[in-house]
């Protein structure tokens, strides 16, 4: 591959992250988790006592955090002001506050610019798998392959509960549904033009990765 860009959009817990990392690993591509960038921005705002429900307060500080995303699919990391915050960004407090932060236009503008810089850099190599909500629609509409990944809500909640180390799938489901609602009404989640819809519910992770690898081989 050379400069291949795969855009993976979809809901949380759809299997989008594991799938994206698996595809990147199998194809020797870099990986970018844009949700982690929104989460790092949220963690920074909370740590600096910014009222995350006050869009102008958030917008006023949006240029301050230094967010650097690792692009290794086997060890994705996110650095915030020089510290690795990979664990902090998965906390309940971030889950509960990331959607309002992500809907602030100045936040989206800054993070999209950072994301495009990472993608541009990857064009010189084999390419990159970019995961998020608006990759095929806003960040990189010219992606070689666009995927829209979903799974049924019970499957999503069970997966997220497992990922987050908890056992309370009902609480996780409620938190996912709240986030989805905000994301789909005010955030950027939409099906990109030309996207292939992948419903992961009936498949194992390896089966989904196989399907996408086959699609990538076809478009490259
Ligand atoms: O994918 P993940 O659940 O980690 O994303 C966390 C949140 O970040 C989403 O609920 C959404 O509010 C926001 N997000 C976004 N645009 C992206 C990626 C994530 O608005 N491209």
mmCIF file of C-alpha atoms and ligand atoms in Angstrom:
data_model
loop_
_atom_site.group_PDB
_atom_site.id
_atom_site.type_symbol
_atom_site.label_atom_id
_atom_site.label_comp_id
_atom_site.label_asym_id
_atom_site.label_seq_id
_atom_site.Cartn_x
_atom_site.Cartn_y
_atom_site.Cartn_z
ATOM 1 C CA UNK A 1 0.000 0.000 0.000
ATOM 2 C CA UNK A 2 1.000 3.577 -0.543
ATOM 3 C CA UNK A 3 -0.751 6.483 1.143
ATOM 4 C CA UNK A 4 -3.941 4.493 1.698
ATOM 5 C CA UNK A 5 -6.503 6.248 3.926
ATOM 6 C CA UNK A 6 -9.267 4.195 5.530
ATOM 7 C CA UNK A 7 -11.941 6.236 7.338
ATOM 8 C CA UNK A 8 -13.846 4.345 10.031
ATOM 9 C CA UNK A 9 -16.899 6.076 11.483
ATOM 10 C CA UNK A 10 -19.574 4.678 13.760
ATOM 11 C CA UNK A 11 -21.005 4.508 17.239
ATOM 12 C CA UNK A 12 -19.074 3.751 20.452
ATOM 13 C CA UNK A 13 -18.819 0.098 21.306
ATOM 14 C CA UNK A 14 -19.611 -0.972 17.751
ATOM 15 C CA UNK A 15 -16.254 -2.705 17.643
ATOM 16 C CA UNK A 16 -14.869 0.196 15.632
ATOM 17 C CA UNK A 17 -11.685 0.612 17.714
ATOM 18 C CA UNK A 18 -10.603 -3.020 17.843
ATOM 19 C CA UNK A 19 -11.505 -3.383 14.198
ATOM 20 C CA UNK A 20 -9.562 -0.283 13.158
ATOM 21 C CA UNK A 21 -6.470 -1.336 15.102
ATOM 22 C CA UNK A 22 -6.668 -4.868 13.742
ATOM 23 C CA UNK A 23 -6.984 -3.691 10.152
ATOM 24 C CA UNK A 24 -4.085 -1.241 10.552
ATOM 25 C CA UNK A 25 -1.906 -3.951 12.093
ATOM 26 C CA UNK A 26 -2.724 -6.511 9.379
ATOM 27 C CA UNK A 27 -2.069 -4.037 6.558
ATOM 28 C CA UNK A 28 0.984 -2.330 8.106
ATOM 29 C CA UNK A 29 -0.791 1.020 8.333
ATOM 30 C CA UNK A 30 -0.701 3.671 11.038
ATOM 31 C CA UNK A 31 -3.727 4.211 13.256
ATOM 32 C CA UNK A 32 -5.359 7.369 14.607
ATOM 33 C CA UNK A 33 -8.062 7.347 17.299
ATOM 34 C CA UNK A 34 -9.732 10.756 17.007
ATOM 35 C CA UNK A 35 -12.101 10.000 19.910
ATOM 36 C CA UNK A 36 -9.032 9.865 22.162
ATOM 37 C CA UNK A 37 -8.200 13.438 21.099
ATOM 38 C CA UNK A 38 -11.692 14.674 22.068
ATOM 39 C CA UNK A 39 -11.316 12.778 25.330
ATOM 40 C CA UNK A 40 -7.884 14.338 26.026
ATOM 41 C CA UNK A 41 -9.312 17.801 25.325
ATOM 42 C CA UNK A 42 -12.129 17.057 27.788
ATOM 43 C CA UNK A 43 -9.717 15.784 30.455
ATOM 44 C CA UNK A 44 -7.667 18.976 30.102
ATOM 45 C CA UNK A 45 -10.764 21.212 30.438
ATOM 46 C CA UNK A 46 -11.894 19.329 33.553
ATOM 47 C CA UNK A 47 -8.379 19.453 35.056
ATOM 48 C CA UNK A 48 -8.286 23.225 34.468
ATOM 49 C CA UNK A 49 -11.718 23.763 36.052
ATOM 50 C CA UNK A 50 -13.300 24.954 32.811
ATOM 51 C CA UNK A 51 -17.100 24.600 32.823
ATOM 52 C CA UNK A 52 -17.540 22.128 29.985
ATOM 53 C CA UNK A 53 -21.179 23.145 29.523
ATOM 54 C CA UNK A 54 -20.125 26.722 28.769
ATOM 55 C CA UNK A 55 -19.166 26.625 25.092
ATOM 56 C CA UNK A 56 -17.503 30.032 25.097
ATOM 57 C CA UNK A 57 -15.404 29.145 28.153
ATOM 58 C CA UNK A 58 -14.267 25.962 26.398
ATOM 59 C CA UNK A 59 -13.601 27.811 23.130
ATOM 60 C CA UNK A 60 -11.477 30.414 24.940
ATOM 61 C CA UNK A 61 -8.991 27.761 26.143
ATOM 62 C CA UNK A 62 -9.041 25.403 23.162
ATOM 63 C CA UNK A 63 -5.587 26.362 21.905
ATOM 64 C CA UNK A 64 -3.778 25.627 25.175
ATOM 65 C CA UNK A 65 -3.568 21.837 25.540
ATOM 66 C CA UNK A 66 -0.760 20.128 23.641
ATOM 67 C CA UNK A 67 -2.257 16.877 22.322
ATOM 68 C CA UNK A 68 -0.053 14.331 20.559
ATOM 69 C CA UNK A 69 -1.496 11.040 19.298
ATOM 70 C CA UNK A 70 0.633 7.948 18.887
ATOM 71 C CA UNK A 71 -0.063 6.066 15.634
ATOM 72 C CA UNK A 72 1.040 2.521 16.518
ATOM 73 C CA UNK A 73 -2.058 0.292 16.177
ATOM 74 C CA UNK A 74 -0.700 -2.185 18.730
ATOM 75 C CA UNK A 75 0.028 0.449 21.373
ATOM 76 C CA UNK A 76 -2.102 3.532 20.766
ATOM 77 C CA UNK A 77 -1.148 6.314 23.137
ATOM 78 C CA UNK A 78 -2.240 9.858 23.749
ATOM 79 C CA UNK A 79 -0.003 12.510 25.267
ATOM 80 C CA UNK A 80 -1.391 15.625 26.888
ATOM 81 C CA UNK A 81 1.101 18.374 27.788
ATOM 82 C CA UNK A 82 3.806 15.706 27.759
ATOM 83 C CA UNK A 83 1.989 13.192 29.987
ATOM 84 C CA UNK A 84 0.529 9.893 28.829
ATOM 85 C CA UNK A 85 -3.204 10.144 29.626
ATOM 86 C CA UNK A 86 -4.286 6.932 27.879
ATOM 87 C CA UNK A 87 -5.928 5.648 31.063
ATOM 88 C CA UNK A 88 -7.389 8.912 32.377
ATOM 89 C CA UNK A 89 -9.306 9.548 29.165
ATOM 90 C CA UNK A 90 -11.313 6.317 29.632
ATOM 91 C CA UNK A 91 -12.669 7.401 33.041
ATOM 92 C CA UNK A 92 -16.386 7.848 33.797
ATOM 93 C CA UNK A 93 -15.937 11.567 34.279
ATOM 94 C CA UNK A 94 -14.606 11.880 30.734
ATOM 95 C CA UNK A 95 -17.358 9.589 29.351
ATOM 96 C CA UNK A 96 -19.908 11.884 30.963
ATOM 97 C CA UNK A 97 -18.452 15.154 29.647
ATOM 98 C CA UNK A 98 -16.855 14.448 26.286
ATOM 99 C CA UNK A 99 -19.958 14.963 24.127
ATOM 100 C CA UNK A 100 -20.625 18.584 25.146
ATOM 101 C CA UNK A 101 -16.935 19.425 24.654
ATOM 102 C CA UNK A 102 -16.912 17.710 21.241
ATOM 103 C CA UNK A 103 -19.844 19.823 20.044
ATOM 104 C CA UNK A 104 -17.977 23.122 20.527
ATOM 105 C CA UNK A 105 -17.050 24.302 16.996
ATOM 106 C CA UNK A 106 -13.638 25.660 18.071
ATOM 107 C CA UNK A 107 -12.773 22.263 19.578
ATOM 108 C CA UNK A 108 -13.708 20.483 16.356
ATOM 109 C CA UNK A 109 -11.783 22.975 14.213
ATOM 110 C CA UNK A 110 -8.599 22.578 16.241
ATOM 111 C CA UNK A 111 -8.728 18.798 16.511
ATOM 112 C CA UNK A 112 -9.633 18.333 12.846
ATOM 113 C CA UNK A 113 -6.571 20.407 11.894
ATOM 114 C CA UNK A 114 -4.369 18.179 14.081
ATOM 115 C CA UNK A 115 -5.965 15.047 12.589
ATOM 116 C CA UNK A 116 -5.375 16.229 9.024
ATOM 117 C CA UNK A 117 -1.708 16.864 9.816
ATOM 118 C CA UNK A 118 -1.325 13.267 11.067
ATOM 119 C CA UNK A 119 -3.048 11.925 7.929
ATOM 120 C CA UNK A 120 -0.932 14.080 5.605
ATOM 121 C CA UNK A 121 2.200 12.735 7.231
ATOM 122 C CA UNK A 122 0.978 9.158 6.710
ATOM 123 C CA UNK A 123 0.419 9.735 2.980
ATOM 124 C CA UNK A 124 4.183 9.443 2.478
ATOM 125 C CA UNK A 125 4.114 5.943 3.974
ATOM 126 C CA UNK A 126 1.807 2.944 3.569
ATOM 127 C CA UNK A 127 -1.167 4.870 4.923
ATOM 128 C CA UNK A 128 -3.431 5.104 7.937
ATOM 129 C CA UNK A 129 -6.687 3.898 9.452
ATOM 130 C CA UNK A 130 -8.511 6.840 11.047
ATOM 131 C CA UNK A 131 -11.309 6.179 13.482
ATOM 132 C CA UNK A 132 -14.014 8.575 14.676
ATOM 133 C CA UNK A 133 -17.451 10.064 13.946
ATOM 134 C CA UNK A 134 -16.803 12.484 11.120
ATOM 135 C CA UNK A 135 -13.746 11.115 9.333
ATOM 136 C CA UNK A 136 -15.420 10.240 6.015
ATOM 137 C CA UNK A 137 -17.709 13.279 6.156
ATOM 138 C CA UNK A 138 -15.532 16.139 7.462
ATOM 139 C CA UNK A 139 -11.940 15.177 8.260
ATOM 140 C CA UNK A 140 -10.974 13.264 5.096
ATOM 141 C CA UNK A 141 -13.874 12.900 2.634
ATOM 142 C CA UNK A 142 -11.396 11.683 -0.037
ATOM 143 C CA UNK A 143 -10.548 8.528 1.929
ATOM 144 C CA UNK A 144 -9.875 5.497 -0.287
ATOM 145 C CA UNK A 145 -12.242 3.383 1.790
ATOM 146 C CA UNK A 146 -14.998 4.661 4.076
ATOM 147 C CA UNK A 147 -16.681 2.414 6.603
ATOM 148 C CA UNK A 148 -19.681 3.002 8.823
ATOM 149 C CA UNK A 149 -19.534 0.500 11.675
ATOM 150 C CA UNK A 150 -22.515 -0.342 13.880
ATOM 151 C CA UNK A 151 -23.689 -3.104 16.226
ATOM 152 C CA UNK A 152 -26.913 -3.604 18.113
ATOM 153 C CA UNK A 153 -27.129 -1.679 21.425
ATOM 154 C CA UNK A 154 -26.950 -4.690 23.739
ATOM 155 C CA UNK A 155 -23.834 -6.000 21.983
ATOM 156 C CA UNK A 156 -22.257 -2.532 22.133
ATOM 157 C CA UNK A 157 -22.952 -2.090 25.842
ATOM 158 C CA UNK A 158 -21.595 -5.540 26.653
ATOM 159 C CA UNK A 159 -18.386 -4.824 24.723
ATOM 160 C CA UNK A 160 -17.877 -1.409 26.307
ATOM 161 C CA UNK A 161 -18.499 -2.821 29.808
ATOM 162 C CA UNK A 162 -15.819 -5.407 29.109
ATOM 163 C CA UNK A 163 -13.404 -2.788 27.715
ATOM 164 C CA UNK A 164 -13.928 -0.538 30.700
ATOM 165 C CA UNK A 165 -13.341 -3.423 33.103
ATOM 166 C CA UNK A 166 -16.777 -3.047 34.687
ATOM 167 C CA UNK A 167 -19.620 -5.513 34.803
ATOM 168 C CA UNK A 168 -22.601 -3.168 34.774
ATOM 169 C CA UNK A 169 -23.708 -3.384 31.155
ATOM 170 C CA UNK A 170 -26.977 -1.541 31.868
ATOM 171 C CA UNK A 171 -25.214 1.564 33.186
ATOM 172 C CA UNK A 172 -22.792 1.414 30.278
ATOM 173 C CA UNK A 173 -25.703 1.126 27.860
ATOM 174 C CA UNK A 174 -27.378 4.196 29.363
ATOM 175 C CA UNK A 175 -24.148 6.211 29.117
ATOM 176 C CA UNK A 176 -23.627 5.109 25.501
ATOM 177 C CA UNK A 177 -27.189 6.007 24.574
ATOM 178 C CA UNK A 178 -26.882 9.474 26.110
ATOM 179 C CA UNK A 179 -23.644 10.075 24.220
ATOM 180 C CA UNK A 180 -25.075 8.772 20.963
ATOM 181 C CA UNK A 181 -28.067 11.035 21.314
ATOM 182 C CA UNK A 182 -25.918 14.141 21.807
ATOM 183 C CA UNK A 183 -23.472 13.033 19.118
ATOM 184 C CA UNK A 184 -26.151 12.393 16.507
ATOM 185 C CA UNK A 185 -28.165 15.524 17.203
ATOM 186 C CA UNK A 186 -25.355 18.041 17.835
ATOM 187 C CA UNK A 187 -22.144 16.223 16.998
ATOM 188 C CA UNK A 188 -20.881 15.023 13.683
ATOM 189 C CA UNK A 189 -21.990 11.394 13.432
ATOM 190 C CA UNK A 190 -23.455 10.774 9.985
ATOM 191 C CA UNK A 191 -23.080 8.103 7.315
ATOM 192 C CA UNK A 192 -20.459 9.313 4.815
ATOM 193 C CA UNK A 193 -21.259 9.266 1.084
ATOM 194 C CA UNK A 194 -20.019 6.045 -0.414
ATOM 195 C CA UNK A 195 -19.436 4.372 2.955
ATOM 196 C CA UNK A 196 -19.687 0.616 3.325
ATOM 197 C CA UNK A 197 -21.993 -0.232 6.237
ATOM 198 C CA UNK A 198 -20.466 -2.909 8.484
ATOM 199 C CA UNK A 199 -22.799 -4.357 11.150
ATOM 200 C CA UNK A 200 -20.469 -6.249 13.485
ATOM 201 C CA UNK A 201 -23.209 -7.852 15.652
ATOM 202 C CA UNK A 202 -23.071 -11.373 14.195
ATOM 203 C CA UNK A 203 -19.315 -11.524 13.524
ATOM 204 C CA UNK A 204 -16.180 -12.152 15.512
ATOM 205 C CA UNK A 205 -13.491 -9.486 15.494
ATOM 206 C CA UNK A 206 -11.316 -11.568 13.142
ATOM 207 C CA UNK A 207 -14.196 -12.010 10.713
ATOM 208 C CA UNK A 208 -14.824 -8.263 10.578
ATOM 209 C CA UNK A 209 -11.109 -7.572 10.095
ATOM 210 C CA UNK A 210 -11.006 -10.138 7.251
ATOM 211 C CA UNK A 211 -13.947 -8.440 5.517
ATOM 212 C CA UNK A 212 -12.322 -5.009 5.720
ATOM 213 C CA UNK A 213 -8.884 -6.227 4.660
ATOM 214 C CA UNK A 214 -10.549 -7.726 1.568
ATOM 215 C CA UNK A 215 -12.265 -4.392 0.817
ATOM 216 C CA UNK A 216 -8.969 -2.504 1.263
ATOM 217 C CA UNK A 217 -7.193 -4.855 -1.126
ATOM 218 C CA UNK A 218 -9.889 -4.169 -3.684
ATOM 219 C CA UNK A 219 -9.652 -0.368 -3.541
ATOM 220 C CA UNK A 220 -5.857 -0.101 -3.427
HETATM 221 O O1 LIG B 1 -14.993 7.018 20.037
HETATM 222 P P1 LIG B 1 -15.100 7.487 21.457
HETATM 223 O O2 LIG B 1 -16.261 6.914 22.194
HETATM 224 O O3 LIG B 1 -13.824 7.368 22.221
HETATM 225 O O4 LIG B 1 -15.363 9.055 21.316
HETATM 226 C C1 LIG B 1 -15.639 9.813 22.455
HETATM 227 C C2 LIG B 1 -16.501 11.001 22.082
HETATM 228 O O5 LIG B 1 -15.743 11.927 21.307
HETATM 229 C C3 LIG B 1 -17.734 10.698 21.258
HETATM 230 O O6 LIG B 1 -18.831 10.340 22.091
HETATM 231 C C4 LIG B 1 -17.966 12.012 20.529
HETATM 232 O O7 LIG B 1 -18.670 12.913 21.372
HETATM 233 C C5 LIG B 1 -16.567 12.572 20.349
HETATM 234 N N1 LIG B 1 -15.994 12.375 19.019
HETATM 235 C C6 LIG B 1 -16.325 13.263 18.027
HETATM 236 N N2 LIG B 1 -15.749 13.172 16.797
HETATM 237 C C7 LIG B 1 -14.858 12.198 16.530
HETATM 238 C C8 LIG B 1 -14.521 11.256 17.528
HETATM 239 C C9 LIG B 1 -15.135 11.363 18.760
HETATM 240 O O8 LIG B 1 -17.149 14.148 18.250
HETATM 241 N N3 LIG B 1 -14.288 12.138 15.321
#
